[in-house]
mmCIF file of C-alpha atoms in Angstrom:
data_model
loop_
_atom_site.group_PDB
_atom_site.id
_atom_site.type_symbol
_atom_site.label_atom_id
_atom_site.label_comp_id
_atom_site.label_asym_id
_atom_site.label_seq_id
_atom_site.Cartn_x
_atom_site.Cartn_y
_atom_site.Cartn_z
ATOM 1 C CA GLU A 103 7.804 -14.135 4.377
ATOM 2 C CA THR A 104 7.303 -11.310 1.816
ATOM 3 C CA GLY A 105 10.860 -9.847 2.147
ATOM 4 C CA VAL A 106 9.892 -6.872 4.224
ATOM 5 C CA THR A 107 10.237 -7.280 7.821
ATOM 6 C CA GLN A 108 8.499 -4.718 10.170
ATOM 7 C CA THR A 109 8.823 -5.690 14.158
ATOM 8 C CA PRO A 110 7.127 -5.461 16.401
ATOM 9 C CA ARG A 111 3.684 -6.873 14.745
ATOM 10 C CA HIS A 112 1.422 -5.335 17.477
ATOM 11 C CA LEU A 113 2.428 -2.277 20.193
ATOM 12 C CA VAL A 114 0.523 -0.563 22.653
ATOM 13 C CA MET A 115 2.176 2.954 24.454
ATOM 14 C CA GLY A 116 0.767 5.139 26.619
ATOM 15 C CA MET A 117 0.798 9.396 25.387
ATOM 16 C CA THR A 118 4.514 9.533 27.535
ATOM 17 C CA ASN A 119 5.705 6.036 25.844
ATOM 18 C CA LYS A 120 9.010 6.861 23.915
ATOM 19 C CA LYS A 121 8.984 3.627 21.809
ATOM 20 C CA SER A 122 10.278 2.737 17.565
ATOM 21 C CA LEU A 123 9.508 0.794 14.675
ATOM 22 C CA LYS A 124 11.352 -1.467 13.027
ATOM 23 C CA CYS A 125 11.533 -1.987 9.334
ATOM 24 C CA GLU A 126 14.482 -4.551 7.526
ATOM 25 C CA GLN A 127 14.781 -6.062 3.891
ATOM 26 C CA HIS A 128 17.426 -7.313 1.955
ATOM 27 C CA LEU A 129 15.668 -7.334 -1.404
ATOM 28 C CA GLY A 130 18.599 -5.218 -2.948
ATOM 29 C CA HIS A 131 15.941 -2.092 -3.503
ATOM 30 C CA ASN A 132 17.286 1.582 -2.460
ATOM 31 C CA ALA A 133 14.079 3.302 -1.689
ATOM 32 C CA MET A 134 12.132 2.302 1.694
ATOM 33 C CA TYR A 135 9.072 4.229 2.669
ATOM 34 C CA TRP A 136 6.919 4.447 5.956
ATOM 35 C CA TYR A 137 2.754 4.332 5.252
ATOM 36 C CA LYS A 138 0.623 4.912 7.882
ATOM 37 C CA GLN A 139 -3.413 3.208 7.215
ATOM 38 C CA SER A 140 -6.519 4.340 9.474
ATOM 39 C CA ALA A 141 -9.502 2.392 9.499
ATOM 40 C CA LYS A 142 -11.421 3.763 6.054
ATOM 41 C CA LYS A 143 -9.064 6.376 4.626
ATOM 42 C CA PRO A 144 -6.903 5.763 2.083
ATOM 43 C CA LEU A 145 -3.428 4.524 2.612
ATOM 44 C CA GLU A 146 -1.027 7.957 3.980
ATOM 45 C CA LEU A 147 2.618 8.293 2.712
ATOM 46 C CA MET A 148 5.008 10.183 5.828
ATOM 47 C CA PHE A 149 8.478 9.095 4.576
ATOM 48 C CA VAL A 150 10.349 8.408 1.535
ATOM 49 C CA TYR A 151 13.926 7.516 1.622
ATOM 50 C CA ASN A 152 16.121 7.498 -1.683
ATOM 51 C CA PHE A 153 19.400 5.687 -1.181
ATOM 52 C CA LYS A 154 19.211 6.774 2.850
ATOM 53 C CA GLU A 155 18.605 9.862 2.004
ATOM 54 C CA GLN A 156 15.270 11.072 2.902
ATOM 55 C CA THR A 157 13.363 12.457 -0.075
ATOM 56 C CA GLU A 158 9.571 13.130 1.556
ATOM 57 C CA ASN A 159 8.048 14.335 4.529
ATOM 58 C CA ASN A 160 4.207 14.545 3.881
ATOM 59 C CA SER A 161 3.540 17.146 6.908
ATOM 60 C CA VAL A 162 3.973 14.848 9.176
ATOM 61 C CA PRO A 163 4.248 15.769 13.277
ATOM 62 C CA SER A 164 7.393 16.067 14.836
ATOM 63 C CA ARG A 165 6.901 13.832 17.393
ATOM 64 C CA PHE A 166 7.174 10.768 14.652
ATOM 65 C CA SER A 167 10.901 10.955 13.932
ATOM 66 C CA PRO A 168 12.732 8.276 11.198
ATOM 67 C CA GLU A 169 16.090 6.956 10.874
ATOM 68 C CA CYS A 170 17.319 5.825 7.862
ATOM 69 C CA PRO A 171 21.123 3.897 9.072
ATOM 70 C CA ASN A 172 21.181 2.277 5.256
ATOM 71 C CA SER A 173 20.123 0.794 2.992
ATOM 72 C CA SER A 174 18.148 -2.320 4.457
ATOM 73 C CA HIS A 175 16.955 -0.276 7.674
ATOM 74 C CA LEU A 176 14.396 2.003 8.640
ATOM 75 C CA PHE A 177 13.431 2.953 12.608
ATOM 76 C CA LEU A 178 10.272 5.039 13.510
ATOM 77 C CA HIS A 179 10.743 6.530 16.294
ATOM 78 C CA LEU A 180 7.375 7.589 18.856
ATOM 79 C CA HIS A 181 7.409 9.946 21.539
ATOM 80 C CA THR A 182 4.127 11.484 22.878
ATOM 81 C CA LEU A 183 1.754 10.161 20.529
ATOM 82 C CA GLN A 184 -1.749 10.912 20.251
ATOM 83 C CA PRO A 185 -4.444 8.539 20.894
ATOM 84 C CA GLU A 186 -6.005 9.663 16.887
ATOM 85 C CA ASP A 187 -1.552 7.849 16.084
ATOM 86 C CA SER A 188 -4.054 5.009 16.142
ATOM 87 C CA ALA A 189 -3.229 2.934 13.104
ATOM 88 C CA LEU A 190 -1.095 -0.026 11.074
ATOM 89 C CA TYR A 191 1.845 1.184 10.596
ATOM 90 C CA LEU A 192 3.041 -0.614 6.911
ATOM 91 C CA CYS A 193 6.706 -0.060 5.900
ATOM 92 C CA ALA A 194 7.974 -0.258 2.246
ATOM 93 C CA SER A 195 10.524 -1.353 -0.110
ATOM 94 C CA SER A 196 11.315 -0.244 -3.620
ATOM 95 C CA GLN A 197 14.229 -0.255 -6.577
ATOM 96 C CA ALA A 198 13.651 3.604 -7.251
ATOM 97 C CA GLY A 199 14.476 4.317 -10.531
ATOM 98 C CA THR A 200 13.265 1.562 -12.196
ATOM 99 C CA GLY A 201 9.995 1.062 -14.872
ATOM 100 C CA LEU A 202 6.665 2.030 -13.795
ATOM 101 C CA ASN A 203 6.193 -2.043 -13.471
ATOM 102 C CA TYR A 204 7.772 -2.030 -10.446
ATOM 103 C CA GLY A 205 5.014 -2.190 -7.289
ATOM 104 C CA TYR A 206 6.022 -1.994 -3.849
ATOM 105 C CA THR A 207 7.031 -4.990 -1.116
ATOM 106 C CA PHE A 208 5.026 -4.337 2.076
ATOM 107 C CA GLY A 209 5.470 -5.427 5.041
ATOM 108 C CA SER A 210 2.977 -7.058 7.716
ATOM 109 C CA GLY A 211 2.967 -3.908 9.236
ATOM 110 C CA THR A 212 2.948 -3.115 13.026
ATOM 111 C CA ARG A 213 -0.582 -2.209 14.298
ATOM 112 C CA LEU A 214 0.276 0.607 16.970
ATOM 113 C CA THR A 215 -1.930 1.112 20.086
ATOM 114 C CA VAL A 216 -2.042 4.824 22.031
ATOM 115 C CA VAL A 217 -3.962 4.258 24.963
ATOM 116 C CA ALA B 407 -8.557 15.566 -6.240
ATOM 117 C CA GLN B 408 -8.007 11.763 -5.098
ATOM 118 C CA LYS B 409 -5.756 10.445 -7.521
ATOM 119 C CA ILE B 410 -7.726 6.994 -6.970
ATOM 120 C CA THR B 411 -11.379 6.000 -6.636
ATOM 121 C CA GLN B 412 -13.323 3.174 -5.213
ATOM 122 C CA THR B 413 -16.839 3.321 -4.514
ATOM 123 C CA GLN B 414 -17.411 0.265 -3.448
ATOM 124 C CA PRO B 415 -16.714 0.130 0.678
ATOM 125 C CA GLY B 416 -17.871 -3.524 0.690
ATOM 126 C CA MET B 417 -19.012 -6.736 -1.856
ATOM 127 C CA PHE B 418 -20.675 -10.133 -0.762
ATOM 128 C CA VAL B 419 -20.272 -13.133 -3.652
ATOM 129 C CA GLN B 420 -20.730 -16.291 -3.705
ATOM 130 C CA GLU B 421 -17.753 -18.723 -3.567
ATOM 131 C CA LYS B 422 -17.354 -20.257 -7.307
ATOM 132 C CA GLU B 423 -18.725 -16.823 -8.331
ATOM 133 C CA ALA B 424 -16.497 -13.571 -10.410
ATOM 134 C CA VAL B 425 -16.547 -10.343 -8.811
ATOM 135 C CA THR B 426 -15.202 -6.740 -9.933
ATOM 136 C CA LEU B 427 -14.171 -4.504 -7.645
ATOM 137 C CA ASP B 428 -14.227 -0.646 -9.099
ATOM 138 C CA CYS B 429 -10.971 1.668 -9.434
ATOM 139 C CA THR B 430 -11.581 4.688 -10.802
ATOM 140 C CA TYR B 431 -8.185 7.127 -11.087
ATOM 141 C CA ASP B 432 -7.064 10.633 -12.587
ATOM 142 C CA THR B 433 -3.373 12.087 -13.890
ATOM 143 C CA SER B 434 -2.806 13.649 -16.397
ATOM 144 C CA ASP B 435 1.067 12.075 -17.376
ATOM 145 C CA PRO B 436 0.173 9.808 -19.709
ATOM 146 C CA SER B 437 3.034 7.451 -18.648
ATOM 147 C CA TYR B 438 1.402 5.298 -15.217
ATOM 148 C CA GLY B 439 0.715 1.814 -13.374
ATOM 149 C CA LEU B 440 -1.732 0.699 -12.286
ATOM 150 C CA PHE B 441 -1.595 -2.139 -9.323
ATOM 151 C CA TRP B 442 -3.855 -4.039 -7.155
ATOM 152 C CA TYR B 443 -3.268 -4.670 -4.093
ATOM 153 C CA LYS B 444 -4.537 -7.465 -1.447
ATOM 154 C CA GLN B 445 -4.352 -7.348 1.971
ATOM 155 C CA PRO B 446 -5.610 -9.480 4.331
ATOM 156 C CA SER B 447 -6.891 -9.929 8.278
ATOM 157 C CA SER B 448 -2.638 -10.162 8.921
ATOM 158 C CA GLY B 449 -2.167 -6.389 7.219
ATOM 159 C CA GLU B 450 0.843 -6.978 4.930
ATOM 160 C CA MET B 451 -0.161 -5.921 1.474
ATOM 161 C CA ILE B 452 0.495 -8.384 -1.263
ATOM 162 C CA PHE B 453 0.563 -7.140 -4.692
ATOM 163 C CA LEU B 454 -1.810 -8.687 -7.169
ATOM 164 C CA ILE B 455 -1.356 -7.305 -11.474
ATOM 165 C CA TYR B 456 -0.496 -4.824 -13.062
ATOM 166 C CA GLN B 457 -1.130 -3.299 -16.182
ATOM 167 C CA GLY B 458 0.808 -0.334 -17.875
ATOM 168 C CA SER B 459 -0.503 3.126 -19.168
ATOM 169 C CA TYR B 460 0.609 1.887 -22.660
ATOM 170 C CA ASP B 461 -0.688 -1.781 -22.741
ATOM 171 C CA GLN B 462 -3.056 -3.128 -24.814
ATOM 172 C CA GLN B 463 -4.074 -5.943 -23.138
ATOM 173 C CA ASN B 464 -5.981 -5.883 -20.481
ATOM 174 C CA ALA B 465 -3.102 -7.922 -17.462
ATOM 175 C CA THR B 466 -4.003 -10.778 -16.254
ATOM 176 C CA GLU B 467 -2.381 -13.358 -13.122
ATOM 177 C CA GLY B 468 -4.176 -16.629 -12.652
ATOM 178 C CA ARG B 469 -8.160 -15.932 -11.757
ATOM 179 C CA TYR B 470 -7.182 -12.191 -11.914
ATOM 180 C CA SER B 471 -7.924 -9.672 -14.130
ATOM 181 C CA LEU B 472 -7.856 -6.383 -15.604
ATOM 182 C CA ASN B 473 -10.686 -4.275 -16.544
ATOM 183 C CA PHE B 474 -8.757 -0.885 -18.251
ATOM 184 C CA GLN B 475 -11.033 1.580 -19.830
ATOM 185 C CA LYS B 476 -8.442 4.274 -20.488
ATOM 186 C CA ALA B 477 -10.921 6.746 -22.047
ATOM 187 C CA ARG B 478 -13.472 6.155 -18.900
ATOM 188 C CA LYS B 479 -9.962 5.941 -16.250
ATOM 189 C CA SER B 480 -11.057 2.853 -14.685
ATOM 190 C CA ALA B 481 -8.721 -0.215 -13.906
ATOM 191 C CA ASN B 482 -11.798 -2.863 -12.606
ATOM 192 C CA LEU B 483 -9.887 -5.983 -10.906
ATOM 193 C CA VAL B 484 -11.710 -9.331 -11.727
ATOM 194 C CA ILE B 485 -11.362 -11.973 -9.628
ATOM 195 C CA SER B 486 -13.204 -15.186 -10.826
ATOM 196 C CA ALA B 487 -14.117 -17.972 -9.208
ATOM 197 C CA SER B 488 -13.931 -16.816 -6.013
ATOM 198 C CA GLN B 489 -12.458 -18.936 -3.041
ATOM 199 C CA LEU B 490 -13.052 -18.411 0.666
ATOM 200 C CA GLY B 491 -9.461 -17.307 0.765
ATOM 201 C CA ASP B 492 -10.167 -13.911 -1.119
ATOM 202 C CA SER B 493 -11.711 -12.814 1.352
ATOM 203 C CA ALA B 494 -9.755 -9.170 2.411
ATOM 204 C CA MET B 495 -9.388 -5.606 1.471
ATOM 205 C CA TYR B 496 -8.799 -4.475 -2.018
ATOM 206 C CA PHE B 497 -6.358 -2.378 -2.376
ATOM 207 C CA CYS B 498 -5.506 0.364 -6.017
ATOM 208 C CA ALA B 499 -3.017 2.103 -6.851
ATOM 209 C CA MET B 500 -1.578 4.033 -9.195
ATOM 210 C CA ARG B 501 1.803 5.264 -9.937
ATOM 211 C CA GLU B 502 2.655 8.020 -12.360
ATOM 212 C CA GLY B 503 5.716 8.683 -14.673
ATOM 213 C CA GLY B 504 9.255 9.729 -13.460
ATOM 214 C CA GLY B 505 7.903 9.311 -10.113
ATOM 215 C CA ASN B 506 8.216 6.645 -7.194
ATOM 216 C CA GLN B 507 5.322 8.027 -4.749
ATOM 217 C CA PHE B 508 2.324 5.381 -4.895
ATOM 218 C CA TYR B 509 -0.893 6.887 -4.191
ATOM 219 C CA PHE B 510 -3.608 4.160 -3.609
ATOM 220 C CA GLY B 511 -7.565 4.186 -2.715
ATOM 221 C CA THR B 512 -9.500 3.579 0.211
ATOM 222 C CA GLY B 513 -10.282 -0.070 -0.476
ATOM 223 C CA THR B 514 -12.852 -2.309 -0.330
ATOM 224 C CA SER B 515 -13.440 -5.129 1.875
ATOM 225 C CA LEU B 516 -14.328 -8.528 -0.179
ATOM 226 C CA THR B 517 -16.045 -11.515 1.321
ATOM 227 C CA VAL B 518 -17.049 -14.436 0.225
ATOM 228 C CA ILE B 519 -19.200 -16.745 0.994
ATOM 229 C CA PRO B 520 -19.605 -20.334 1.070
#
C-alpha cells in the first residue's frame, strides 16, 4: 500500500459506455496527477491539479474529463472512448512547492481496456 | 527533443550479478532532480533513488546506486547482487527546478535469470 489508492484495478468498457476512475490519497499532498501509460511509450502526463485547481491539461481529448473535488480525491471520467485509449492509467500525488528531492507517490493504476 | 532517454528496452542479468541500466537526460536548467522508479507487473511505480544536480556524491540506497556523470548528462542505475524480485520495468525520470512535472523515459525491462 503506497498511500495512493486507485479503483478499479481493472476496467473493461465499450466505446459507448461512461465510467469513472477514482484516485484517493491521504498523504497530505496538495498536487495530484493523471498519467497514461501505453506499451513502449513514455508515461504521458494528462492532467495536473495543484490545490484542487487544474493547472495543466496536456492536449487531452475531451472524452477524458478530470474532477478534483478536494485535495485528497481525483477522478477521471471517461465517455465514448476509443480502442487506442486502452492503457494503464496511473494516479500520482506530491507536495507541490517543495524541494527537488520530493518525488511522486504513485497508485497501482487502473488497467483500462476499451472494446 | 526527449528529456529522458533510456536506450535499453530489455536487459537480462544472472541472479547475484550486478547490472547497469542506462539513462541520459537533457535540460538547460542548472537545478534538477533525477529519479529512478521500479514498476513490477502489478503496475505500481515504486521510488528507488534520487540524485540532485548539485549533489557531489553519487546517491546510494541499499543495493541501488546511481552513477551520476553530470558532464555527460547521464544517470545510470546500478543494481548490485540482483535478486529474482528485481525483475520489473525501470523508469528514469527528471524534475526541473521550479516545476512539479516529471519527465519519464520509455523504461527498461529487466529480467533476472536464476
